[in-house]
Coordinates of C-alpha atoms and ligand atoms in Angstrom, one line a residue:
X884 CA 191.5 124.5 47.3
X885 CA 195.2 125.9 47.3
X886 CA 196.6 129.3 45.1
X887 CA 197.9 129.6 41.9
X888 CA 196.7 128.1 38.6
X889 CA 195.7 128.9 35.1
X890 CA 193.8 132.5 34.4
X891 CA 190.0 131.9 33.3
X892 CA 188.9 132.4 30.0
X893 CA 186.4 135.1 29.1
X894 CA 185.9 138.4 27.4
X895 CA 188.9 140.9 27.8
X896 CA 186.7 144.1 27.5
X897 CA 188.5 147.6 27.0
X898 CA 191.0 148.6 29.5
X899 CA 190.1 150.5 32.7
X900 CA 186.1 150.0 32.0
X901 CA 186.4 146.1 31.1
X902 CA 183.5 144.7 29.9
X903 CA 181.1 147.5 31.6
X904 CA 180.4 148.9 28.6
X905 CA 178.8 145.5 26.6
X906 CA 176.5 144.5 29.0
X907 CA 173.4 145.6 30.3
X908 CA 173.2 145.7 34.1
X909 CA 169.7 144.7 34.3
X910 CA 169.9 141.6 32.2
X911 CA 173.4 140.4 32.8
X912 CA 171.9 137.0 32.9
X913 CA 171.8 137.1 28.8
X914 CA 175.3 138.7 28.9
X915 CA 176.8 136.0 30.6
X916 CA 174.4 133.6 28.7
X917 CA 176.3 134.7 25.7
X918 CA 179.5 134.1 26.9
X919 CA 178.7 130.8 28.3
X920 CA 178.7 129.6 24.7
X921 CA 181.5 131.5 24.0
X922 CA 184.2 130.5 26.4
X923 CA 182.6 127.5 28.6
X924 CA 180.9 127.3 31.7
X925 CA 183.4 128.7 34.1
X926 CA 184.8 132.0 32.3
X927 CA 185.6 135.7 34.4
X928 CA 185.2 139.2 32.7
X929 CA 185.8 142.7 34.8
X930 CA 183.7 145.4 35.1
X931 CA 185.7 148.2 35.8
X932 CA 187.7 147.5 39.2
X933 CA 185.5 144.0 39.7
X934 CA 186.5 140.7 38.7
X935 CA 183.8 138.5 37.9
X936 CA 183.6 134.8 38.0
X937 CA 180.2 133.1 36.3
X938 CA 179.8 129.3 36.7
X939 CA 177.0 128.0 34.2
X940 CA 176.9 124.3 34.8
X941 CA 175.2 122.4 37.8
X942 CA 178.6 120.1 38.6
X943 CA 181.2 123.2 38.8
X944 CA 178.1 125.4 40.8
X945 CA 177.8 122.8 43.3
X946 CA 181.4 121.4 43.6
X947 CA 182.6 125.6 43.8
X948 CA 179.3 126.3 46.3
X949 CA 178.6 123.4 48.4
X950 CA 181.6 120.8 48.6
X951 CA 184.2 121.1 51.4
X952 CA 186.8 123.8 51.3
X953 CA 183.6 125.9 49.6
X954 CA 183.2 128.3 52.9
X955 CA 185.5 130.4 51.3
X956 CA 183.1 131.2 48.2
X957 CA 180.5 132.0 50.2
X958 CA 180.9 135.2 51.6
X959 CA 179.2 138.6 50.3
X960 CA 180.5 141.6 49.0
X961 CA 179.8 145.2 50.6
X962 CA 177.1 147.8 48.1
X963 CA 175.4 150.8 49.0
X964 CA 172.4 148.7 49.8
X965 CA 173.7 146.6 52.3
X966 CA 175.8 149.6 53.9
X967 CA 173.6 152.3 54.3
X968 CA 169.7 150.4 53.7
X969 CA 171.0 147.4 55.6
X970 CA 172.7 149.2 58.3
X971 CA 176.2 147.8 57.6
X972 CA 175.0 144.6 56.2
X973 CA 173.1 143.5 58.9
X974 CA 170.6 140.5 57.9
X975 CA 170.9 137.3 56.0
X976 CA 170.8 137.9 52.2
X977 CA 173.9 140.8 52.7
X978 CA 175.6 139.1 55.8
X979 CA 179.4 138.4 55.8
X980 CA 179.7 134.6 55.9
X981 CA 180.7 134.2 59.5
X982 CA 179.2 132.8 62.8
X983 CA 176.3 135.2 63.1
X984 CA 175.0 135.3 60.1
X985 CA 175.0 131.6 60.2
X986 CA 173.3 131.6 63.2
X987 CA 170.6 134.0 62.2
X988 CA 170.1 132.2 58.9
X989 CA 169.0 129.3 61.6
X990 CA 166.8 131.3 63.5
X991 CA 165.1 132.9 60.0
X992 CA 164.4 129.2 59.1
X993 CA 163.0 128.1 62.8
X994 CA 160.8 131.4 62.5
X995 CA 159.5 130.4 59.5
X996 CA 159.1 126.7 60.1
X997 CA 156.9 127.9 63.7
X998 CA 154.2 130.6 61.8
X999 CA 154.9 129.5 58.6
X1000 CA 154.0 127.0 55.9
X1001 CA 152.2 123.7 57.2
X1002 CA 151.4 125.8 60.7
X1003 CA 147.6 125.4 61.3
X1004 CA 147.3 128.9 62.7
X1005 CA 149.3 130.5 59.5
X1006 CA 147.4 128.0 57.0
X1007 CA 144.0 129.2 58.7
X1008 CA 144.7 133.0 58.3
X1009 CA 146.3 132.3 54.8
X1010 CA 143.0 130.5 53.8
X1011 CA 141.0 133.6 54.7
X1012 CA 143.5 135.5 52.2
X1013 CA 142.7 133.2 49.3
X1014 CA 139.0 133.4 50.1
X1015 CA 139.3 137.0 49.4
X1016 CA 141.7 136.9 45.8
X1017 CA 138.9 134.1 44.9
X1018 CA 136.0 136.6 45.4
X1019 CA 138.2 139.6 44.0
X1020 CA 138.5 136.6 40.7
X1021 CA 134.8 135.9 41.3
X1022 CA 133.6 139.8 40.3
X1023 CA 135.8 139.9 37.9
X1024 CA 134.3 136.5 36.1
X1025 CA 133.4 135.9 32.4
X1026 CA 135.5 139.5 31.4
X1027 CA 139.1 140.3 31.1
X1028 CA 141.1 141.2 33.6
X1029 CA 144.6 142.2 34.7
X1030 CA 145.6 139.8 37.5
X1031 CA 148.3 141.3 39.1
X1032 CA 146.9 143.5 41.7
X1033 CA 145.0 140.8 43.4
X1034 CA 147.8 138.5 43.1
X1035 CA 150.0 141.6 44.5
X1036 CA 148.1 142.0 47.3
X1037 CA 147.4 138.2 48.0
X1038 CA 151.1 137.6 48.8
X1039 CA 152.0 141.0 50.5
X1040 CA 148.6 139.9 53.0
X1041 CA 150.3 136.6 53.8
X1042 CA 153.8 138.0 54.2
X1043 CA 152.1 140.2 57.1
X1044 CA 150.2 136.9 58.5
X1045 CA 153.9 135.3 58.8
X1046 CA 155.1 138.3 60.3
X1047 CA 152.5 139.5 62.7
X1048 CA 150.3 136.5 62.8
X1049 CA 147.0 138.5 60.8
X1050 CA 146.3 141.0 58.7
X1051 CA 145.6 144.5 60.4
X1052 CA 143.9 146.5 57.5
X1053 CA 144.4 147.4 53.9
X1054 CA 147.9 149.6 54.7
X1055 CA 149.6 146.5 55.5
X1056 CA 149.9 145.7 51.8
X1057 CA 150.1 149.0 50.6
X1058 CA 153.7 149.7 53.3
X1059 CA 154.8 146.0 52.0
X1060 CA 155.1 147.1 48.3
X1061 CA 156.1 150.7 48.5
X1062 CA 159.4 149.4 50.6
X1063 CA 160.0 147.1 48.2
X1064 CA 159.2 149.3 44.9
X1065 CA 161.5 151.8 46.4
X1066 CA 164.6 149.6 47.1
X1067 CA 164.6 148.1 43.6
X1068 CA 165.6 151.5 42.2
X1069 CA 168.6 151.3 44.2
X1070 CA 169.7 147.9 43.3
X1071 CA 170.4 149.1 39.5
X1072 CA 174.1 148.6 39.8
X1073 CA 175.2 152.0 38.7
X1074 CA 173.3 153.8 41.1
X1075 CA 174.8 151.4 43.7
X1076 CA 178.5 152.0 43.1
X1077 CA 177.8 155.6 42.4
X1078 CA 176.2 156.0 46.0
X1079 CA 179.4 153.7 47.3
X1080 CA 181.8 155.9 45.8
X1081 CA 180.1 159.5 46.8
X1082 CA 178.0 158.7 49.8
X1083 CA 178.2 162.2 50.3
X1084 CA 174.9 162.0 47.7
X1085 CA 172.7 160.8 50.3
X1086 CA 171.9 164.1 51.4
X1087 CA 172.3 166.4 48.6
X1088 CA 168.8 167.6 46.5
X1089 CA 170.4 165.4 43.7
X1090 CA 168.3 161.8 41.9
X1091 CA 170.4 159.4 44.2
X1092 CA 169.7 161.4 47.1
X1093 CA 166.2 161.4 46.9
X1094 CA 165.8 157.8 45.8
X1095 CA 168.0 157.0 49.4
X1096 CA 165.6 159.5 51.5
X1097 CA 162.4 157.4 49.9
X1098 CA 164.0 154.4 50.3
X1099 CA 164.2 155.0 54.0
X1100 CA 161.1 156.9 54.4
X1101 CA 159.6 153.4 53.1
X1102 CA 161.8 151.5 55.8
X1103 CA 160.7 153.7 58.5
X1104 CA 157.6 153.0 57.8
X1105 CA 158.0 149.5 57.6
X1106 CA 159.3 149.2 60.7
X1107 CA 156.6 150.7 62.1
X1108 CA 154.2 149.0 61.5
X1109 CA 156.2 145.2 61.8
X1110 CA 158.7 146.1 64.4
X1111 CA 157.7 148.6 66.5
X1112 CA 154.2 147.6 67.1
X1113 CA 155.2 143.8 67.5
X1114 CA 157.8 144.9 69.9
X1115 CA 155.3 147.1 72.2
X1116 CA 152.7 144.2 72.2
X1117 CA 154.7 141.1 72.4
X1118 CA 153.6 138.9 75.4
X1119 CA 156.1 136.0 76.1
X1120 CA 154.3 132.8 75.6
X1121 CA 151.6 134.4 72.9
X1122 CA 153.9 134.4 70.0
X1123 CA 152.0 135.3 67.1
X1124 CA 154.2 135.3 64.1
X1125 CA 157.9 135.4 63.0
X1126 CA 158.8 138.5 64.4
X1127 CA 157.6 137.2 67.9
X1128 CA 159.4 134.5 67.2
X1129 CA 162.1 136.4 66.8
X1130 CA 161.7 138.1 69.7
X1131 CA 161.4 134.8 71.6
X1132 CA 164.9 133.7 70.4
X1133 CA 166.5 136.9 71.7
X1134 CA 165.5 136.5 75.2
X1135 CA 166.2 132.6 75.0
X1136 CA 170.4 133.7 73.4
X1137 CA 170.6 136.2 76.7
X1138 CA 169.5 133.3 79.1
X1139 CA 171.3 130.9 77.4
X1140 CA 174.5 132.6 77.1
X1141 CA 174.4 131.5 73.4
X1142 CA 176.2 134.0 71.3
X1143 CA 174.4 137.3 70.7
X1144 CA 173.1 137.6 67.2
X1145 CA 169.6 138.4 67.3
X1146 CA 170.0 142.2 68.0
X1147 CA 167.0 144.9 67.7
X1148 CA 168.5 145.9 64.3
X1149 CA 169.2 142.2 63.0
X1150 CA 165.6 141.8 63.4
X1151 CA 164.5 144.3 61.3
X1152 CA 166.9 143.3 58.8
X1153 CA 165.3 139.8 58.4
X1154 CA 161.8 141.7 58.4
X1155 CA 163.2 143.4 55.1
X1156 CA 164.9 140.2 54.3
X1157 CA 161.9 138.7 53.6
X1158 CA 160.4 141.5 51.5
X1159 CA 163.9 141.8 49.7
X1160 CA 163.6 137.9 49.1
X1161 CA 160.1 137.1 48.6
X1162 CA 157.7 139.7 47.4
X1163 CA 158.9 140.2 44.1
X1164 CA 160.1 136.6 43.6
X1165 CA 156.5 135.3 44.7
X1166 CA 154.5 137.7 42.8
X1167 CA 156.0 137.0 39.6
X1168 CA 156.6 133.7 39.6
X1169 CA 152.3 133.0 40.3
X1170 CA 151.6 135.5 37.4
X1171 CA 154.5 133.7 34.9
X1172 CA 152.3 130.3 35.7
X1173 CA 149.0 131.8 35.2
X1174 CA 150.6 133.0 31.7
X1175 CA 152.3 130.1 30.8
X1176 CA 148.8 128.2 31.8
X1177 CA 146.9 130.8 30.0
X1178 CA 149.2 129.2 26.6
X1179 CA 148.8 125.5 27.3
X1180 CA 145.1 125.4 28.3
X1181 CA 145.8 121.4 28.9
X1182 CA 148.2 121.7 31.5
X1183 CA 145.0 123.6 33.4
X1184 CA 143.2 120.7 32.6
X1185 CA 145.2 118.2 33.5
X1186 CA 145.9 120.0 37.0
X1187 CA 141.6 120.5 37.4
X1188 CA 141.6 116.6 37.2
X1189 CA 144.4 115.6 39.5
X1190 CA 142.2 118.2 41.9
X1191 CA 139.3 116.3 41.3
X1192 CA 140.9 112.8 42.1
X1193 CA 142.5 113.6 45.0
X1194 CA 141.0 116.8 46.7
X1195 CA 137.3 116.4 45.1
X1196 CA 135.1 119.6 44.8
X1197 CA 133.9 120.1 48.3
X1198 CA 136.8 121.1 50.1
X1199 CA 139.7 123.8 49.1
X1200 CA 143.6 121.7 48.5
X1201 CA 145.6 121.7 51.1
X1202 CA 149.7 120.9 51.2
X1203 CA 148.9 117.6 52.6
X1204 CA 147.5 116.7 49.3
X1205 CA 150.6 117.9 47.5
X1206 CA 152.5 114.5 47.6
X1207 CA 149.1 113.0 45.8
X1208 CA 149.6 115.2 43.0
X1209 CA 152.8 114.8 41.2
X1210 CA 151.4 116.1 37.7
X1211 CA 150.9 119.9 39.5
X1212 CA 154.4 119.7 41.6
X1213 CA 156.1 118.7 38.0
X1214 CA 154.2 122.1 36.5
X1215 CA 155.5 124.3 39.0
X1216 CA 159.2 122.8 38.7
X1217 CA 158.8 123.2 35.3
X1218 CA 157.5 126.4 35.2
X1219 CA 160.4 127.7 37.6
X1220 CA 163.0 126.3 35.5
X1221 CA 161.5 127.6 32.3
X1222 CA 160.8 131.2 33.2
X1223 CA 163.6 131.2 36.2
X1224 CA 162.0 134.2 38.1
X1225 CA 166.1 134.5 39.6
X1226 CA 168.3 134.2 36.6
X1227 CA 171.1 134.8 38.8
X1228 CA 172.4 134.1 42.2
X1229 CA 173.2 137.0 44.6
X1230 CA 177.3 137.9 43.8
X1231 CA 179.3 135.7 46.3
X1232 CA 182.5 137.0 47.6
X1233 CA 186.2 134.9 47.6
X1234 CA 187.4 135.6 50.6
X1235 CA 191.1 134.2 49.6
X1236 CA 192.1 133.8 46.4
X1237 CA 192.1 129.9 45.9
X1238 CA 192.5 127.2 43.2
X1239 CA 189.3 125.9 41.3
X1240 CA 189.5 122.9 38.6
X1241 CA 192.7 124.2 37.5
X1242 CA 191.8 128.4 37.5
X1243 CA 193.2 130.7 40.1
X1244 CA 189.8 132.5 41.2
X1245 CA 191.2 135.6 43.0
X1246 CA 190.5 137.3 46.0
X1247 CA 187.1 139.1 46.4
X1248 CA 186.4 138.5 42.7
X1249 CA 182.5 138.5 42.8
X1250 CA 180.9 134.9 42.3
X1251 CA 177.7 134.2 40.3
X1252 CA 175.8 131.3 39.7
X1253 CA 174.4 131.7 35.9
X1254 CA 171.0 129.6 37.0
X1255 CA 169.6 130.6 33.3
X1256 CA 171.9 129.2 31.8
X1257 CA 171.8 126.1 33.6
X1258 CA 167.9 126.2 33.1
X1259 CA 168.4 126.4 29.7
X1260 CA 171.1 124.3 28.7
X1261 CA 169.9 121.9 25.7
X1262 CA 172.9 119.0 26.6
X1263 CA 170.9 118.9 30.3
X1264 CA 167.0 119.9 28.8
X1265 CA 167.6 118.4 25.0
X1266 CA 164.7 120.7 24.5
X1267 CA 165.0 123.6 27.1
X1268 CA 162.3 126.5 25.4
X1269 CA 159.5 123.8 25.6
X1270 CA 157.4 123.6 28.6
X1271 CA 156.9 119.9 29.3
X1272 CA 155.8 119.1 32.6
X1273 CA 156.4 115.4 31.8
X1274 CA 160.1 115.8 32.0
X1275 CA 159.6 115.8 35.9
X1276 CA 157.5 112.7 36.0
X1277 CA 158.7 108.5 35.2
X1278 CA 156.6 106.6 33.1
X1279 CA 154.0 105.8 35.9
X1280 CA 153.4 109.4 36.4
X1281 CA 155.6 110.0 39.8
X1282 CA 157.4 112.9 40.6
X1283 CA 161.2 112.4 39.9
X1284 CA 163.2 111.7 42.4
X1285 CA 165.0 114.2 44.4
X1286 CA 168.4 112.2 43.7
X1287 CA 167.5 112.6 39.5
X1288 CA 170.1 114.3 37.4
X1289 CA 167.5 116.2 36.2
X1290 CA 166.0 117.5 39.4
X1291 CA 169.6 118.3 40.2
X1292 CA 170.3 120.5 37.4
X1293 CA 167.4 122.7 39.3
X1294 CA 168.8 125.1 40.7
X1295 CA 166.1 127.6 41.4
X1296 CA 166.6 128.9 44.8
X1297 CA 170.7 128.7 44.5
X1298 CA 172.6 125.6 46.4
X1299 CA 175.0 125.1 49.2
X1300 CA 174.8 127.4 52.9
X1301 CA 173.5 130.2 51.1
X1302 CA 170.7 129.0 49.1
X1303 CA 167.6 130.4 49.6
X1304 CA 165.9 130.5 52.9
X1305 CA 161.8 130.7 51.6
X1306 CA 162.0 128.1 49.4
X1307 CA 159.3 125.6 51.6
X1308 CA 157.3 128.9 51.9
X1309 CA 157.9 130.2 48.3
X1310 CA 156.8 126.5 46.8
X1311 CA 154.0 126.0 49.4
X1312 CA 152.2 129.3 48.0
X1313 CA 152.5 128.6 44.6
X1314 CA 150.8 125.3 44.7
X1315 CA 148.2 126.9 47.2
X1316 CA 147.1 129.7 45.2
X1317 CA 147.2 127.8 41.8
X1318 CA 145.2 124.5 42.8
X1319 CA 142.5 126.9 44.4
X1320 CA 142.1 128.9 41.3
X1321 CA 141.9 126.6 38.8
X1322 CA 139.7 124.4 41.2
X1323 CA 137.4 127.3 41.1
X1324 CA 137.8 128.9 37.1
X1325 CA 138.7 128.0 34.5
X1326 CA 141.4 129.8 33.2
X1327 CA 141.6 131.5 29.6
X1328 CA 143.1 133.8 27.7
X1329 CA 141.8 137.2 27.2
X1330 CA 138.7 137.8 24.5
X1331 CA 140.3 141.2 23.6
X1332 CA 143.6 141.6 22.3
X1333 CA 146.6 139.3 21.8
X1334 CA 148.5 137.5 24.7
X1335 CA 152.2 138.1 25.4
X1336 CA 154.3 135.7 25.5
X1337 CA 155.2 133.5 28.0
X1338 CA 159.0 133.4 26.8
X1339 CA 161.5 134.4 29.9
X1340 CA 163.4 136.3 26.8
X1341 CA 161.3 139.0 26.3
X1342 CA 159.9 139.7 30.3
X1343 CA 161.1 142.8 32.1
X1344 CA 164.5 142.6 33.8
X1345 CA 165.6 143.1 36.9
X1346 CA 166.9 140.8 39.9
X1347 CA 163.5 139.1 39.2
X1348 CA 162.1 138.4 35.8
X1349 CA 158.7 139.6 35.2
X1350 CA 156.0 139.3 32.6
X1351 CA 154.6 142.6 31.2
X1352 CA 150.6 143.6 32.6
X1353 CA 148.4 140.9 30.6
X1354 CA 144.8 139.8 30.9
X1355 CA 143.2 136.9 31.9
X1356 CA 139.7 135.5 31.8
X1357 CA 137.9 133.4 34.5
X1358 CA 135.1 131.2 34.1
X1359 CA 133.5 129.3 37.2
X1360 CA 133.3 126.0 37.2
Ligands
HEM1851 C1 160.0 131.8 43.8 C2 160.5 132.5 44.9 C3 161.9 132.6 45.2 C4 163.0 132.4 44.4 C5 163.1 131.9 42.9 C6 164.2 132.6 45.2 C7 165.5 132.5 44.8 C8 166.6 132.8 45.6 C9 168.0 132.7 45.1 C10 168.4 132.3 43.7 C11 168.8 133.1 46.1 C12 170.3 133.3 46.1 C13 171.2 132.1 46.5 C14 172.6 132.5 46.4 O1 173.0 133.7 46.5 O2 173.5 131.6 46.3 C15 168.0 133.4 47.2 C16 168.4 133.8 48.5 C17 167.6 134.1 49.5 N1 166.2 134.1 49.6 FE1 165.0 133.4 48.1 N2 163.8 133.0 46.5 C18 162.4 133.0 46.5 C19 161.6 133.2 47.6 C20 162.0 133.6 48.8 C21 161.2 133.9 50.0 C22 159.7 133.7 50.0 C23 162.0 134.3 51.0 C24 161.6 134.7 52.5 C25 160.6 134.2 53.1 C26 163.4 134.3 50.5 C27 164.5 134.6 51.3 C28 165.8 134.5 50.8 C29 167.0 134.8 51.6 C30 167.0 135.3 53.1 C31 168.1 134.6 50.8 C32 169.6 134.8 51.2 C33 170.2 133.5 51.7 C34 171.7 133.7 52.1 O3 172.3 134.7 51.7 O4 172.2 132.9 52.9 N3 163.4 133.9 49.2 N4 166.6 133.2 46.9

C-alpha cells in the first residue's frame, strides 16, 4: 500500500461537527447501513475531528484486514476506556498493534485452549452449570417465563469455571455482571470523548464522575475476587484455570528470557477482556436463538431429531457430536449472521496514511468493518431477512465448506490478526446450551401475550444487539 490517491466517497456532514449530528451513536451500524447504499461499500464520513473509514463488503474487509501490507490497519485508537479503565490500554481488545500485544493475544488463546472448550476438566464443571439452568427451566415448566436471568447467570458461572477452574458461590455471577453493566455506560461514545477531553471529570461530584468511580469500584472488585485470590493460592503445577495459566506463562517468559508481556496488570486486563468480549456477546446471542426458535418451531424440531439420531436420549450432547450434526451448526451460523449480535467491528486505527483500491485512507482515520451490512447484503444472501438454515447446508445435508463463498461472507467474529479471540469458546457454548435444552423441552412461545420480534432491526442497541425481555414456555419431553 503506498500514499496518495483519490478521496472516498461519503456523506460531507456540516462543517466542524461532520456527520455527528445524523447518526445515532448507539446504532451506527444502521447509519452506515444507510450509506452503504448510498455511496458503495468503502465510503468515509467525519465526526467532528475523526475520520471514519466503513468497508461493507467481505472482499475489500479482508483484502484491507488480513492481506499483506494490512499490519498497518490494524492498530487501535486511544478512548477514555482504554486509558483510564484499561490502565493505558493494557489488554488485547484495546492494545496498540505491536509485539506485545501480539504476544499476549497468543497467550489469551493458549489459556483458553488449556481450561477451556474441549478440556475435560472445564467440560465437567461446565456440565454441572447446565444441570443447574436445566432444573432452574425444569421449575419453571408448562408456564411462561422470562429466560434471561438463568441464561445470565449460566454464562457468567462458566466464565468463572474458565477463569478459576469452579464456581465459588452465588457472588461470582453477581461481580461478573455488575463490572460489565457498569462499563457499558462508559462505552456510549459521547461520554467517552467527553471524559478524554476533561479527565479532570473523574473526580468531580458530576454524572461522568460517578459512572468512572462505579466503573472502578466494579473492577476492584473483580479483581478481587479473580486476581487477587488466584494469585495468593496459585501452586505451580495445579493450574486450575486461565488465570493460573496465566500465571504459569509469566514465570515461564522470566526463565525463558522471552520478552516480558505478561505483567500483573496485563493479566487483569485479559481477565476484563473476557468480560468485555464475551458476556454480553454470549448472553445475547443464546437468548436471539431461543427467540428466533421460539418463531420457527420446526427449526426446534428438526434440531430435537438430529439429537435423537446422533446423541439418543440417555446421555447429554457433547462437542464431539457437533461434527454429526450439520443441521444444528447451520442454525447457529444462521442465526449469527441473521441477528449479528456485533454489527460492527471494534474501530481500527491507520497507523500511516496509505493507498487502498485507489482511495488515500489517512492517517489514524478510525477503521470499521460494517459486519451488518455484509450480513445482510441481498447480492451475497439473495434473501438476507429470511432465516434459512438450509443456506449453510449442500444438497445431502452437509455443512458448507469452510472454503464456501458463502461461509466466507461470515464474518461474525471480525477477520485477519485481530478477529476475535473466543470464537471456539463463544460457538462451543452456544451449541452446548441449545442441544441440551431442546433435548430436554420443548420450546414454545409464550400462552400470554404476543412475542417480539425476532428482527435484528428493532432489538436494543449498543456494541451488542439485544432482544427486548420476552417469555418462553418449556415443556418436557
Ligand atoms: C457470540 C459471541 C461473540 C461475538 C459475536 C464476538 C465478536 C467479536 C468481534 C466482531 C470482534 C472485533 C474484531 C475486530 O475488531 O476486528 C471481537 C474481538 C474480540 N473478542 Fe469477541 N466475540 C464473541 C465472543 C467472545 C468471547 C467469548 C471472548 C473471550 C473469551 C471474546 C474476546 C474477544 C477479544 C479479546 C477480542 C479482541 C481481539 C483483538 O483486538 O485482537 N469474544 N469479537
Amino acid at each position: 500500500m503506498l500514499a496518495r490517491g483519490k478521496s472516498l466517497p461519503g456523506p460531507h456532514g456540516w462543517p466542524i461537527l461532520g456527520c455527528l449530528l445524523e447518526v445515532d451513536p448507539s446504532r451506527l451500524h444502521l447509519s452506515f447501513d444507510k450509506w452503504a447504499k448510498q455511496y458503495g461499500p468503502l465510503l468515509s464520513c467525519k465526526m467532528a475531528t475523526k475520520k471514519l473509514v466503513v468497508i461493507s463488503c467481505p472482499r475489500l474487509v479482508k483484502k484491507a484486514l488480513t492481506e499483506k501490507g494490512s499490519d498497518v490497519l490494524n492498530d487501535r485508537t486511544e478512548t477514555s476506556f482504554s486509558k483510564y479503565v484499561m490502565d493505558n490500554a493494557k489488554g488485547v481488545i484495546f492494545g496498540k498493534y505491536e509485539p506485545t500485544t501480539i504476544q499476549l493475544k497468543r497467550h489469551m488463546k493458549k489459556g483458553l485452549k488449556m481450561h477451556g472448550q474441549g478440556v475435560p476438566q472445564f467440560e465437567t464443571m461446565a456440565k454441572k452449570e447446565l444441570d443447574k439452568l436445566l432444573k432452574s427451566v425444569e421449575d419453571q415448566r408448562d408456564r411462561d417465563f422470562n429466560p434471561r436471568e438463568f441464561v445470565a447467570k449460566y454464562v457468567a458461572n462458566f466464565v468463572t469455571i474458565l477463569y478459576s477452574g469452579s464456581v465459588l458461590d452465588e457472588t461470582d455471577a453477581k461481580v461478573i455482571w455488575e463490572y460489565n453493566d457498569a462499563i457499558k455506560v462508559l462505552l456510549d461514545a459521547s461520554k467517552d470523548t467527553m471524559l478524554l477531553t476533561f479527565p479532570f471529570l473523574r473526580f468531580l461530584p458530576t454524572n461522568i464522575g460517578r459512572i468512572y468511580r462505579s466503573i472502578m469500584e466494579a473492577k476492584e472488585e473483580l479483581l478481587k475476587k479473580f486476581f487477587q485470590s488466584n494469585k495468593e493460592t496459585y501452586q505451580p503445577g495445579q493450574e486450575r484455570g486461565l488465570v493460573d495459566a496465566l500465571f504459569k506463562l509469566q514465570s515461564e517468559e522470566k526463565h525463558d528470557g522471552e520478552m516480558q508481556c505478561l505483567t500483573d496488570p496485563q493479566i487483569k486486563a485479559i481477565i476484563q477482556d473476557v468480560i468485555f468480549g464475551g458476556i454480553g456477546s454470549v448472553t445475547n446471542s443464546i437468548l436471539s436463538i431461543l427467540l428466533i426458535l421460539l418463531r420457527n418451531h420446526e427449526c426446534v424440531n428438526k434440531i430435537y431429531q438430529e439429537i435423537v439420531n446422533v446423541v439418543g436420549l440417555d446421555r447429554y450432547p457433547s462437542l464431539q457430536d457437533r461434527p454429526a450434526m450439520p443441521y444444528t451448526e447451520a442454525v447457529i451460523l444462521e442465526a449469527l449472521r441473521y441477528i449479528t449480535p456485533v454489527p460492527i467491528s471494534a474501530p481500527h486505527r491507520a497507523m500511516e496514511e496509505v493507498e487502498f483500491e485507489g482511495y488515500t485512507i489517512p492517517k489514524d482515520a478510525l477503521i470499521f468493518m460494517n459486519i451488518w451490512t455484509i450480513h445482510h447484503d441481498p447480492s451475497i444472501w439473495g434473501d438476507p431477512w429470511i432465516f434459512r438454515p438450509e443456506r449453510f447446508l449442500n444438497e445431502n445435508g452437509e455443512l458448507l465448506p469452510v472454503e464456501h463463498s458463502l461461509r466466507q461472507s461470515l464474518v461474525i467474529f471480525g477477520t485477519g490478526p485481530r478477529s476475535c479471540v473466543g470464537e471456539g469458546f463463544a460457538k462451543s457454548r452456544i451449541f452446548l446450551c441449545l442441544t441440551t435444552l431442546v433435548q430436554k423441552f420443548d420450546l414454545l412461545p409464550p400462552d400470554v401475550g404476543t412475542l417480539i420480534s425476532d428482527d435484528a432491526r428493532t432489538f436494543l442497541p449498543g456494541g451488542v444487539l439485544r432482544p427486548a425481555d420476552f417469555n418462553v414456555r418449556t415443556v418436557a419431553r
